[in-house]
Short mmCIF file of N, CA and C in Angstrom, two decimals:
data_model
loop_
_atom_site.label_atom_id
_atom_site.label_comp_id
_atom_site.label_asym_id
_atom_site.label_seq_id
_atom_site.Cartn_x
_atom_site.Cartn_y
_atom_site.Cartn_z
N UNK A 1 163.28 149.19 33.96
CA UNK A 1 162.48 148.02 33.69
C UNK A 1 161.40 147.90 34.77
N UNK A 2 160.19 147.73 34.36
CA UNK A 2 159.08 147.59 35.32
C UNK A 2 159.05 146.19 35.89
N UNK A 3 158.71 146.10 37.17
CA UNK A 3 158.60 144.79 37.81
C UNK A 3 157.17 144.60 38.28
N UNK A 4 156.76 143.37 38.29
CA UNK A 4 155.42 143.04 38.76
C UNK A 4 155.39 143.18 40.28
N UNK A 5 154.48 143.93 40.80
CA UNK A 5 154.35 144.09 42.24
C UNK A 5 153.45 143.01 42.79
N UNK A 6 153.56 142.77 44.07
CA UNK A 6 152.71 141.77 44.70
C UNK A 6 153.52 140.66 45.29
N UNK A 7 152.86 139.86 46.09
CA UNK A 7 153.54 138.79 46.80
C UNK A 7 153.47 137.46 46.10
N UNK A 8 153.04 137.43 44.84
CA UNK A 8 152.89 136.13 44.18
C UNK A 8 154.13 135.69 43.41
N UNK A 9 155.15 136.52 43.37
CA UNK A 9 156.39 136.14 42.67
C UNK A 9 157.25 135.31 43.59
N UNK A 10 157.67 134.14 43.10
CA UNK A 10 158.45 133.22 43.91
C UNK A 10 159.77 132.89 43.23
N UNK A 11 160.79 132.67 44.05
CA UNK A 11 162.07 132.15 43.58
C UNK A 11 162.13 130.69 44.02
N UNK A 12 162.38 129.80 43.08
CA UNK A 12 162.47 128.36 43.37
C UNK A 12 163.94 127.98 43.34
N UNK A 13 164.44 127.49 44.47
CA UNK A 13 165.84 127.11 44.60
C UNK A 13 165.91 125.63 44.97
N UNK A 14 166.63 124.86 44.15
CA UNK A 14 166.66 123.40 44.29
C UNK A 14 168.08 122.95 44.62
N UNK A 15 168.21 122.06 45.57
CA UNK A 15 169.48 121.41 45.92
C UNK A 15 169.56 120.14 45.08
N UNK A 16 170.37 120.17 44.03
CA UNK A 16 170.44 119.03 43.09
C UNK A 16 170.92 117.75 43.75
N UNK A 17 171.72 117.88 44.81
CA UNK A 17 172.26 116.70 45.49
C UNK A 17 171.23 116.02 46.38
N UNK A 18 170.18 116.73 46.75
CA UNK A 18 169.22 116.20 47.71
C UNK A 18 167.78 116.34 47.26
N UNK A 19 167.56 116.36 45.97
CA UNK A 19 166.21 116.38 45.39
C UNK A 19 166.25 115.50 44.15
N UNK A 20 165.12 114.96 43.79
CA UNK A 20 165.04 114.03 42.67
C UNK A 20 164.33 114.68 41.48
N UNK A 21 164.86 114.49 40.26
CA UNK A 21 164.19 115.04 39.08
C UNK A 21 162.81 114.44 38.86
N UNK A 22 162.53 113.28 39.42
CA UNK A 22 161.23 112.64 39.23
C UNK A 22 160.09 113.44 39.85
N UNK A 23 160.39 114.38 40.74
CA UNK A 23 159.33 115.16 41.38
C UNK A 23 159.15 116.54 40.76
N UNK A 24 159.99 116.89 39.79
CA UNK A 24 160.01 118.29 39.31
C UNK A 24 158.68 118.73 38.72
N UNK A 25 158.02 117.88 37.95
CA UNK A 25 156.75 118.27 37.34
C UNK A 25 155.69 118.54 38.41
N UNK A 26 155.56 117.62 39.36
CA UNK A 26 154.61 117.81 40.46
C UNK A 26 154.98 118.98 41.35
N UNK A 27 156.27 119.16 41.55
CA UNK A 27 156.76 120.28 42.38
C UNK A 27 156.40 121.62 41.75
N UNK A 28 156.67 121.77 40.46
CA UNK A 28 156.37 123.04 39.80
C UNK A 28 154.86 123.28 39.70
N UNK A 29 154.08 122.22 39.59
CA UNK A 29 152.62 122.37 39.61
C UNK A 29 152.17 122.87 40.98
N UNK A 30 152.79 122.37 42.04
CA UNK A 30 152.46 122.82 43.40
C UNK A 30 152.89 124.27 43.59
N UNK A 31 154.06 124.63 43.09
CA UNK A 31 154.55 126.01 43.18
C UNK A 31 153.58 126.94 42.45
N UNK A 32 153.05 126.51 41.31
CA UNK A 32 152.11 127.32 40.54
C UNK A 32 150.85 127.63 41.35
N UNK A 33 150.48 126.75 42.28
CA UNK A 33 149.33 127.02 43.15
C UNK A 33 149.64 128.11 44.17
N UNK A 34 150.93 128.28 44.47
CA UNK A 34 151.36 129.24 45.48
C UNK A 34 151.66 130.61 44.89
N UNK A 35 152.02 130.65 43.62
CA UNK A 35 152.39 131.91 42.98
C UNK A 35 153.07 131.65 41.65
N UNK A 36 153.83 132.62 41.18
CA UNK A 36 154.51 132.54 39.89
C UNK A 36 155.99 132.29 40.14
N UNK A 37 156.52 131.23 39.56
CA UNK A 37 157.94 130.90 39.69
C UNK A 37 158.74 131.79 38.74
N UNK A 38 159.10 132.97 39.22
CA UNK A 38 159.81 133.95 38.38
C UNK A 38 161.26 133.55 38.14
N UNK A 39 161.87 132.92 39.13
CA UNK A 39 163.25 132.45 39.02
C UNK A 39 163.28 130.99 39.44
N UNK A 40 163.99 130.17 38.65
CA UNK A 40 164.17 128.76 39.00
C UNK A 40 165.66 128.46 38.88
N UNK A 41 166.28 128.17 40.03
CA UNK A 41 167.70 127.85 40.06
C UNK A 41 167.89 126.49 40.72
N UNK A 42 168.94 125.79 40.27
CA UNK A 42 169.29 124.52 40.89
C UNK A 42 170.79 124.54 41.20
N UNK A 43 171.12 124.25 42.45
CA UNK A 43 172.48 124.30 42.94
C UNK A 43 173.04 122.89 43.02
N UNK A 44 174.23 122.69 42.44
CA UNK A 44 174.86 121.38 42.50
C UNK A 44 176.26 121.43 41.94
N UNK A 45 176.99 120.36 42.13
CA UNK A 45 178.33 120.23 41.57
C UNK A 45 178.18 119.63 40.18
N UNK A 46 178.13 120.46 39.17
CA UNK A 46 177.85 120.03 37.80
C UNK A 46 179.05 119.35 37.16
N UNK A 47 180.20 119.31 37.88
CA UNK A 47 181.34 118.53 37.40
C UNK A 47 181.22 117.07 37.83
N UNK A 48 180.27 116.78 38.70
CA UNK A 48 180.05 115.43 39.21
C UNK A 48 179.05 114.68 38.33
N UNK A 49 179.20 113.36 38.26
CA UNK A 49 178.26 112.56 37.48
C UNK A 49 176.91 112.44 38.19
N UNK A 50 176.86 112.72 39.49
CA UNK A 50 175.62 112.59 40.25
C UNK A 50 174.53 113.57 39.83
N UNK A 51 174.91 114.67 39.22
CA UNK A 51 173.92 115.67 38.81
C UNK A 51 173.46 115.50 37.36
N UNK A 52 174.05 114.55 36.65
CA UNK A 52 173.69 114.37 35.24
C UNK A 52 172.23 113.98 35.04
N UNK A 53 171.62 113.37 36.05
CA UNK A 53 170.21 112.97 35.95
C UNK A 53 169.28 114.18 35.79
N UNK A 54 169.77 115.37 36.11
CA UNK A 54 168.96 116.58 36.05
C UNK A 54 168.95 117.24 34.66
N UNK A 55 169.82 116.83 33.76
CA UNK A 55 170.01 117.55 32.49
C UNK A 55 168.72 117.78 31.71
N UNK A 56 167.92 116.75 31.50
CA UNK A 56 166.68 116.93 30.73
C UNK A 56 165.70 117.85 31.44
N UNK A 57 165.60 117.74 32.76
CA UNK A 57 164.68 118.59 33.52
C UNK A 57 165.08 120.06 33.44
N UNK A 58 166.39 120.32 33.44
CA UNK A 58 166.86 121.71 33.35
C UNK A 58 166.39 122.34 32.05
N UNK A 59 166.53 121.61 30.97
CA UNK A 59 166.12 122.12 29.67
C UNK A 59 164.61 122.23 29.56
N UNK A 60 163.92 121.18 29.96
CA UNK A 60 162.46 121.13 29.81
C UNK A 60 161.75 122.22 30.62
N UNK A 61 162.24 122.49 31.84
CA UNK A 61 161.55 123.42 32.73
C UNK A 61 162.28 124.76 32.89
N UNK A 62 163.27 124.99 32.05
CA UNK A 62 164.01 126.25 32.06
C UNK A 62 164.54 126.60 33.46
N UNK A 63 165.30 125.67 34.03
CA UNK A 63 165.91 125.85 35.35
C UNK A 63 167.37 126.19 35.16
N UNK A 64 167.84 127.24 35.80
CA UNK A 64 169.21 127.70 35.67
C UNK A 64 170.13 126.94 36.63
N UNK A 65 171.14 126.21 36.12
CA UNK A 65 172.07 125.53 37.01
C UNK A 65 173.09 126.51 37.59
N UNK A 66 173.41 126.33 38.87
CA UNK A 66 174.41 127.16 39.55
C UNK A 66 175.46 126.21 40.11
N UNK A 67 176.72 126.44 39.74
CA UNK A 67 177.81 125.57 40.21
C UNK A 67 178.03 125.75 41.71
N UNK A 68 178.03 124.63 42.41
CA UNK A 68 178.26 124.60 43.87
C UNK A 68 179.17 123.41 44.11
N UNK A 69 180.46 123.65 44.29
CA UNK A 69 181.40 122.55 44.47
C UNK A 69 181.08 121.77 45.73
N UNK A 70 181.40 120.49 45.74
CA UNK A 70 181.05 119.59 46.83
C UNK A 70 181.62 120.04 48.17
N UNK A 71 182.76 120.70 48.16
CA UNK A 71 183.38 121.11 49.42
C UNK A 71 182.73 122.37 50.02
N UNK A 72 181.81 123.00 49.30
CA UNK A 72 181.13 124.20 49.78
C UNK A 72 179.87 123.79 50.52
N UNK A 73 179.66 124.34 51.70
CA UNK A 73 178.47 124.02 52.49
C UNK A 73 177.49 125.19 52.43
N UNK A 74 176.21 124.86 52.45
CA UNK A 74 175.16 125.89 52.45
C UNK A 74 174.92 126.43 51.05
N UNK A 75 173.84 127.14 50.91
CA UNK A 75 173.48 127.74 49.62
C UNK A 75 173.25 129.23 49.87
N UNK A 76 173.52 130.04 48.87
CA UNK A 76 173.39 131.48 49.04
C UNK A 76 172.50 132.05 47.94
N UNK A 77 171.47 132.75 48.35
CA UNK A 77 170.57 133.40 47.40
C UNK A 77 170.31 134.83 47.85
N UNK A 78 171.28 135.40 48.53
CA UNK A 78 171.11 136.76 49.05
C UNK A 78 170.91 137.76 47.91
N UNK A 79 171.49 137.49 46.74
CA UNK A 79 171.30 138.39 45.61
C UNK A 79 169.83 138.51 45.26
N UNK A 80 169.10 137.40 45.33
CA UNK A 80 167.67 137.42 45.04
C UNK A 80 166.88 138.13 46.14
N UNK A 81 167.26 137.88 47.39
CA UNK A 81 166.55 138.49 48.51
C UNK A 81 166.65 140.02 48.45
N UNK A 82 167.83 140.52 48.12
CA UNK A 82 168.06 141.97 48.13
C UNK A 82 167.42 142.71 46.96
N UNK A 83 166.88 142.00 45.99
CA UNK A 83 166.19 142.68 44.89
C UNK A 83 164.80 143.15 45.32
N UNK A 84 164.27 142.55 46.37
CA UNK A 84 162.93 142.87 46.88
C UNK A 84 161.85 142.66 45.81
N UNK A 85 162.09 141.74 44.87
CA UNK A 85 161.11 141.44 43.82
C UNK A 85 160.23 140.25 44.17
N UNK A 86 160.56 139.53 45.23
CA UNK A 86 159.88 138.28 45.51
C UNK A 86 159.08 138.33 46.80
N UNK A 87 157.93 137.71 46.76
CA UNK A 87 157.11 137.61 47.97
C UNK A 87 157.45 136.38 48.77
N UNK A 88 158.16 135.44 48.14
CA UNK A 88 158.52 134.23 48.84
C UNK A 88 159.51 133.39 48.07
N UNK A 89 160.01 132.38 48.76
CA UNK A 89 160.98 131.46 48.20
C UNK A 89 160.51 130.04 48.40
N UNK A 90 160.76 129.19 47.40
CA UNK A 90 160.50 127.76 47.49
C UNK A 90 161.86 127.08 47.53
N UNK A 91 162.17 126.46 48.66
CA UNK A 91 163.47 125.81 48.84
C UNK A 91 163.28 124.30 48.81
N UNK A 92 164.00 123.64 47.90
CA UNK A 92 163.81 122.21 47.68
C UNK A 92 165.08 121.46 48.08
N UNK A 93 164.98 120.72 49.19
CA UNK A 93 166.12 119.94 49.68
C UNK A 93 165.63 118.96 50.72
N UNK A 94 166.37 117.87 50.87
CA UNK A 94 166.03 116.89 51.91
C UNK A 94 167.13 116.82 52.96
N UNK A 95 168.02 117.81 52.97
CA UNK A 95 169.00 117.90 54.04
C UNK A 95 168.97 119.30 54.62
N UNK A 96 169.98 119.68 55.38
CA UNK A 96 169.94 120.96 56.10
C UNK A 96 170.62 122.10 55.35
N UNK A 97 171.02 121.90 54.08
CA UNK A 97 171.76 122.94 53.35
C UNK A 97 171.03 124.29 53.27
N UNK A 98 169.72 124.28 53.19
CA UNK A 98 168.96 125.52 53.04
C UNK A 98 168.42 126.07 54.37
N UNK A 99 168.75 125.44 55.49
CA UNK A 99 168.17 125.84 56.78
C UNK A 99 168.51 127.28 57.15
N UNK A 100 169.79 127.66 57.08
CA UNK A 100 170.19 129.03 57.43
C UNK A 100 169.56 130.04 56.48
N UNK A 101 169.50 129.69 55.21
CA UNK A 101 168.87 130.58 54.23
C UNK A 101 167.39 130.77 54.54
N UNK A 102 166.69 129.70 54.87
CA UNK A 102 165.26 129.79 55.20
C UNK A 102 165.05 130.73 56.39
N UNK A 103 165.87 130.59 57.43
CA UNK A 103 165.75 131.48 58.60
C UNK A 103 165.99 132.93 58.20
N UNK A 104 167.01 133.17 57.40
CA UNK A 104 167.36 134.55 57.00
C UNK A 104 166.24 135.16 56.15
N UNK A 105 165.68 134.40 55.25
CA UNK A 105 164.58 134.91 54.41
C UNK A 105 163.36 135.27 55.26
N UNK A 106 163.05 134.43 56.24
CA UNK A 106 161.91 134.71 57.12
C UNK A 106 162.18 135.95 57.97
N UNK A 107 163.43 136.16 58.38
CA UNK A 107 163.77 137.38 59.13
C UNK A 107 163.50 138.63 58.30
N UNK A 108 163.61 138.51 57.00
CA UNK A 108 163.33 139.63 56.09
C UNK A 108 161.84 139.77 55.79
N UNK A 109 161.03 138.91 56.37
CA UNK A 109 159.59 138.99 56.18
C UNK A 109 159.08 138.27 54.94
N UNK A 110 159.91 137.43 54.36
CA UNK A 110 159.51 136.69 53.16
C UNK A 110 158.92 135.34 53.55
N UNK A 111 158.00 134.86 52.76
CA UNK A 111 157.39 133.55 52.99
C UNK A 111 158.33 132.49 52.43
N UNK A 112 158.52 131.42 53.20
CA UNK A 112 159.40 130.33 52.77
C UNK A 112 158.59 129.04 52.73
N UNK A 113 158.52 128.45 51.52
CA UNK A 113 157.89 127.16 51.31
C UNK A 113 159.00 126.14 51.15
N UNK A 114 159.00 125.12 51.98
CA UNK A 114 160.01 124.08 51.88
C UNK A 114 159.43 122.84 51.22
N UNK A 115 160.27 122.14 50.48
CA UNK A 115 159.90 120.90 49.82
C UNK A 115 161.03 119.91 50.05
N UNK A 116 160.68 118.69 50.46
CA UNK A 116 161.71 117.67 50.66
C UNK A 116 161.09 116.34 51.03
N UNK A 117 161.92 115.33 51.10
CA UNK A 117 161.46 114.00 51.45
C UNK A 117 161.19 113.91 52.95
N UNK A 118 160.54 112.84 53.35
CA UNK A 118 160.19 112.67 54.76
C UNK A 118 161.40 112.55 55.66
N UNK A 119 162.58 112.29 55.10
CA UNK A 119 163.81 112.20 55.87
C UNK A 119 164.42 113.58 56.16
N UNK A 120 163.80 114.64 55.68
CA UNK A 120 164.32 116.00 55.87
C UNK A 120 164.48 116.32 57.36
N UNK A 121 165.63 116.89 57.75
CA UNK A 121 165.83 117.23 59.17
C UNK A 121 164.76 118.20 59.69
N UNK A 122 164.37 117.99 60.94
CA UNK A 122 163.36 118.83 61.57
C UNK A 122 163.73 120.31 61.54
N UNK A 123 165.03 120.63 61.65
CA UNK A 123 165.47 122.03 61.66
C UNK A 123 165.08 122.75 60.37
N UNK A 124 165.23 122.08 59.22
CA UNK A 124 164.84 122.71 57.96
C UNK A 124 163.33 122.83 57.85
N UNK A 125 162.62 121.79 58.24
CA UNK A 125 161.15 121.82 58.20
C UNK A 125 160.64 122.97 59.05
N UNK A 126 161.19 123.13 60.25
CA UNK A 126 160.75 124.18 61.17
C UNK A 126 161.13 125.57 60.69
N UNK A 127 162.18 125.69 59.89
CA UNK A 127 162.61 127.00 59.40
C UNK A 127 161.72 127.53 58.29
N UNK A 128 160.84 126.68 57.77
CA UNK A 128 159.94 127.07 56.67
C UNK A 128 158.56 127.44 57.22
N UNK A 129 157.87 128.34 56.51
CA UNK A 129 156.49 128.67 56.88
C UNK A 129 155.56 127.50 56.60
N UNK A 130 155.81 126.82 55.50
CA UNK A 130 155.01 125.66 55.11
C UNK A 130 155.97 124.66 54.49
N UNK A 131 155.79 123.37 54.80
CA UNK A 131 156.66 122.34 54.25
C UNK A 131 155.81 121.28 53.57
N UNK A 132 156.20 120.91 52.35
CA UNK A 132 155.47 119.92 51.57
C UNK A 132 156.42 118.75 51.27
N UNK A 133 156.00 117.55 51.64
CA UNK A 133 156.81 116.37 51.39
C UNK A 133 156.70 115.96 49.92
N UNK A 134 157.85 115.75 49.29
CA UNK A 134 157.87 115.49 47.85
C UNK A 134 157.36 114.11 47.47
N UNK A 135 157.25 113.19 48.42
CA UNK A 135 156.71 111.87 48.08
C UNK A 135 155.30 111.98 47.50
N UNK A 136 154.54 112.98 47.93
CA UNK A 136 153.17 113.15 47.42
C UNK A 136 153.16 113.79 46.04
N UNK A 137 154.30 114.28 45.56
CA UNK A 137 154.37 114.95 44.27
C UNK A 137 154.85 114.02 43.15
N UNK A 138 155.31 112.83 43.51
CA UNK A 138 155.80 111.89 42.51
C UNK A 138 154.64 111.36 41.67
N UNK A 139 154.84 111.24 40.35
CA UNK A 139 153.79 110.65 39.52
C UNK A 139 153.68 109.16 39.80
N UNK A 140 152.48 108.60 39.62
CA UNK A 140 152.31 107.16 39.75
C UNK A 140 153.09 106.51 38.63
N UNK A 141 153.90 105.53 38.96
CA UNK A 141 154.72 104.91 37.91
C UNK A 141 153.86 104.04 37.03
N UNK A 142 154.18 104.05 35.77
CA UNK A 142 153.46 103.25 34.79
C UNK A 142 154.49 102.42 34.06
N UNK A 143 154.29 101.12 34.04
CA UNK A 143 155.24 100.21 33.41
C UNK A 143 155.00 100.07 31.92
N UNK A 144 155.65 99.07 31.35
CA UNK A 144 155.54 98.82 29.90
C UNK A 144 154.12 98.45 29.50
N UNK A 145 153.33 97.97 30.46
CA UNK A 145 151.96 97.59 30.14
C UNK A 145 151.06 98.80 29.96
N UNK A 146 151.52 99.96 30.43
CA UNK A 146 150.66 101.14 30.39
C UNK A 146 149.72 101.20 31.58
N UNK A 147 149.84 100.23 32.48
CA UNK A 147 148.97 100.17 33.65
C UNK A 147 149.77 100.52 34.89
N UNK A 148 149.16 101.20 35.83
CA UNK A 148 149.79 101.43 37.11
C UNK A 148 150.01 100.08 37.77
N UNK A 149 151.02 99.95 38.66
CA UNK A 149 151.35 98.64 39.23
C UNK A 149 150.17 97.90 39.86
N UNK A 150 149.26 98.58 40.56
CA UNK A 150 148.14 97.89 41.21
C UNK A 150 147.22 97.26 40.16
N UNK A 151 146.95 97.98 39.08
CA UNK A 151 146.07 97.44 38.04
C UNK A 151 146.75 96.29 37.31
N UNK A 152 148.05 96.39 37.06
CA UNK A 152 148.79 95.32 36.40
C UNK A 152 148.76 94.06 37.26
N UNK A 153 148.91 94.22 38.58
CA UNK A 153 148.88 93.08 39.50
C UNK A 153 147.54 92.36 39.46
N UNK A 154 146.42 93.11 39.40
CA UNK A 154 145.10 92.50 39.32
C UNK A 154 144.95 91.73 38.02
N UNK A 155 145.48 92.28 36.94
CA UNK A 155 145.41 91.61 35.65
C UNK A 155 146.19 90.30 35.69
N UNK A 156 147.39 90.32 36.26
CA UNK A 156 148.20 89.11 36.32
C UNK A 156 147.53 88.04 37.17
N UNK A 157 146.92 88.42 38.29
CA UNK A 157 146.20 87.45 39.11
C UNK A 157 145.05 86.84 38.34
N UNK A 158 144.32 87.64 37.58
CA UNK A 158 143.21 87.14 36.79
C UNK A 158 143.70 86.18 35.71
N UNK A 159 144.83 86.50 35.08
CA UNK A 159 145.37 85.65 34.03
C UNK A 159 145.83 84.30 34.58
N UNK A 160 146.41 84.31 35.78
CA UNK A 160 146.89 83.06 36.37
C UNK A 160 145.74 82.15 36.78
N UNK A 161 144.58 82.71 37.06
CA UNK A 161 143.44 81.92 37.53
C UNK A 161 142.59 81.36 36.40
N UNK A 162 142.87 81.73 35.17
CA UNK A 162 142.02 81.33 34.04
C UNK A 162 142.82 80.46 33.08
N UNK A 163 142.22 79.35 32.61
CA UNK A 163 142.91 78.53 31.60
C UNK A 163 143.17 79.35 30.34
N UNK A 164 144.27 79.08 29.68
CA UNK A 164 144.63 79.83 28.47
C UNK A 164 143.52 79.75 27.42
N UNK A 165 143.34 80.82 26.70
CA UNK A 165 142.37 80.87 25.63
C UNK A 165 141.00 81.35 26.05
N UNK A 166 140.76 81.51 27.33
CA UNK A 166 139.43 81.91 27.78
C UNK A 166 139.37 83.34 28.28
N UNK A 167 140.46 84.06 28.26
CA UNK A 167 140.48 85.43 28.77
C UNK A 167 140.37 86.39 27.60
N UNK A 168 139.44 87.32 27.67
CA UNK A 168 139.29 88.35 26.65
C UNK A 168 139.52 89.69 27.32
N UNK A 169 140.47 90.44 26.81
CA UNK A 169 140.75 91.76 27.36
C UNK A 169 140.60 92.76 26.23
N UNK A 170 139.75 93.71 26.42
CA UNK A 170 139.53 94.70 25.37
C UNK A 170 140.73 95.64 25.31
N UNK A 171 140.96 96.31 24.17
CA UNK A 171 142.06 97.28 24.07
C UNK A 171 141.90 98.42 25.08
N UNK A 172 140.68 98.72 25.45
CA UNK A 172 140.43 99.79 26.44
C UNK A 172 140.21 99.13 27.80
N UNK A 173 141.17 98.31 28.24
CA UNK A 173 141.07 97.56 29.48
C UNK A 173 140.79 98.51 30.64
N UNK A 174 139.73 98.26 31.37
CA UNK A 174 139.32 99.15 32.45
C UNK A 174 139.71 98.66 33.82
N UNK A 175 140.48 97.58 33.89
CA UNK A 175 140.82 97.02 35.19
C UNK A 175 139.91 95.86 35.55
N UNK A 176 138.88 95.64 34.77
CA UNK A 176 137.96 94.52 34.99
C UNK A 176 138.02 93.63 33.75
N UNK A 177 138.33 92.37 33.98
CA UNK A 177 138.42 91.43 32.86
C UNK A 177 137.13 90.64 32.78
N UNK A 178 136.88 90.06 31.64
CA UNK A 178 135.74 89.16 31.49
C UNK A 178 136.24 87.85 30.92
N UNK A 179 135.56 86.80 31.25
CA UNK A 179 135.94 85.48 30.78
C UNK A 179 135.03 85.08 29.62
N UNK A 180 135.57 84.30 28.72
CA UNK A 180 134.76 83.85 27.60
C UNK A 180 134.84 82.32 27.54
N UNK A 181 133.68 81.66 27.50
CA UNK A 181 133.71 80.20 27.39
C UNK A 181 133.90 79.84 25.92
N UNK A 182 134.22 78.59 25.63
CA UNK A 182 134.47 78.21 24.23
C UNK A 182 133.30 78.50 23.30
N UNK A 183 132.07 78.59 23.80
CA UNK A 183 130.91 78.86 22.94
C UNK A 183 130.79 80.34 22.61
N UNK A 184 131.64 81.19 23.21
CA UNK A 184 131.61 82.60 22.92
C UNK A 184 130.74 83.42 23.84
N UNK A 185 130.25 82.84 24.92
CA UNK A 185 129.40 83.57 25.86
C UNK A 185 130.31 84.27 26.88
N UNK A 186 130.09 85.55 27.11
CA UNK A 186 130.89 86.30 28.07
C UNK A 186 130.41 86.04 29.48
N UNK A 187 131.33 85.76 30.36
CA UNK A 187 131.03 85.56 31.77
C UNK A 187 131.78 86.64 32.55
N UNK A 188 131.07 87.49 33.32
CA UNK A 188 131.78 88.55 34.04
C UNK A 188 132.74 87.96 35.07
N UNK A 189 133.92 88.58 35.22
CA UNK A 189 134.92 88.12 36.18
C UNK A 189 134.60 88.63 37.57
#
């Protein structure tokens, strides 16, 4: 079987216990900027209810779950390292589970990209060639209004300041409301 040569092939390894599914779309988009995610694995105790939040993401993004019982410490991806098919690894965790692996991969001359929350231990951050905080990868939340929270807040403040019946909001609300007097004349807000 022929393999693609080059350093753009990446293995993405996720710690299900210390990463959030809410960042997966942004995370994989960031990984795509670094190379091709040839392998995507997620390690967790799949007998636990704590990992059930990952089910839809596993299917949607074709991520392979790997059973890792809670009493087992550390993660092992030596099988991937020894294939010599990858130019780098993307390790996703906010604790120290991947620290030893990151050091070992770098000793082999592989590039290690770390991803985790700002609470990630310094040892793991330092063991990576580059570390990206996942808070910047989260999508802006959008509520039932379809507006991001800041825009919804401005709308609510405008509504509270105007007597009922005088506010006109177009279906394509742009974040700027206009007031209408009873005679039908528009007054900019």
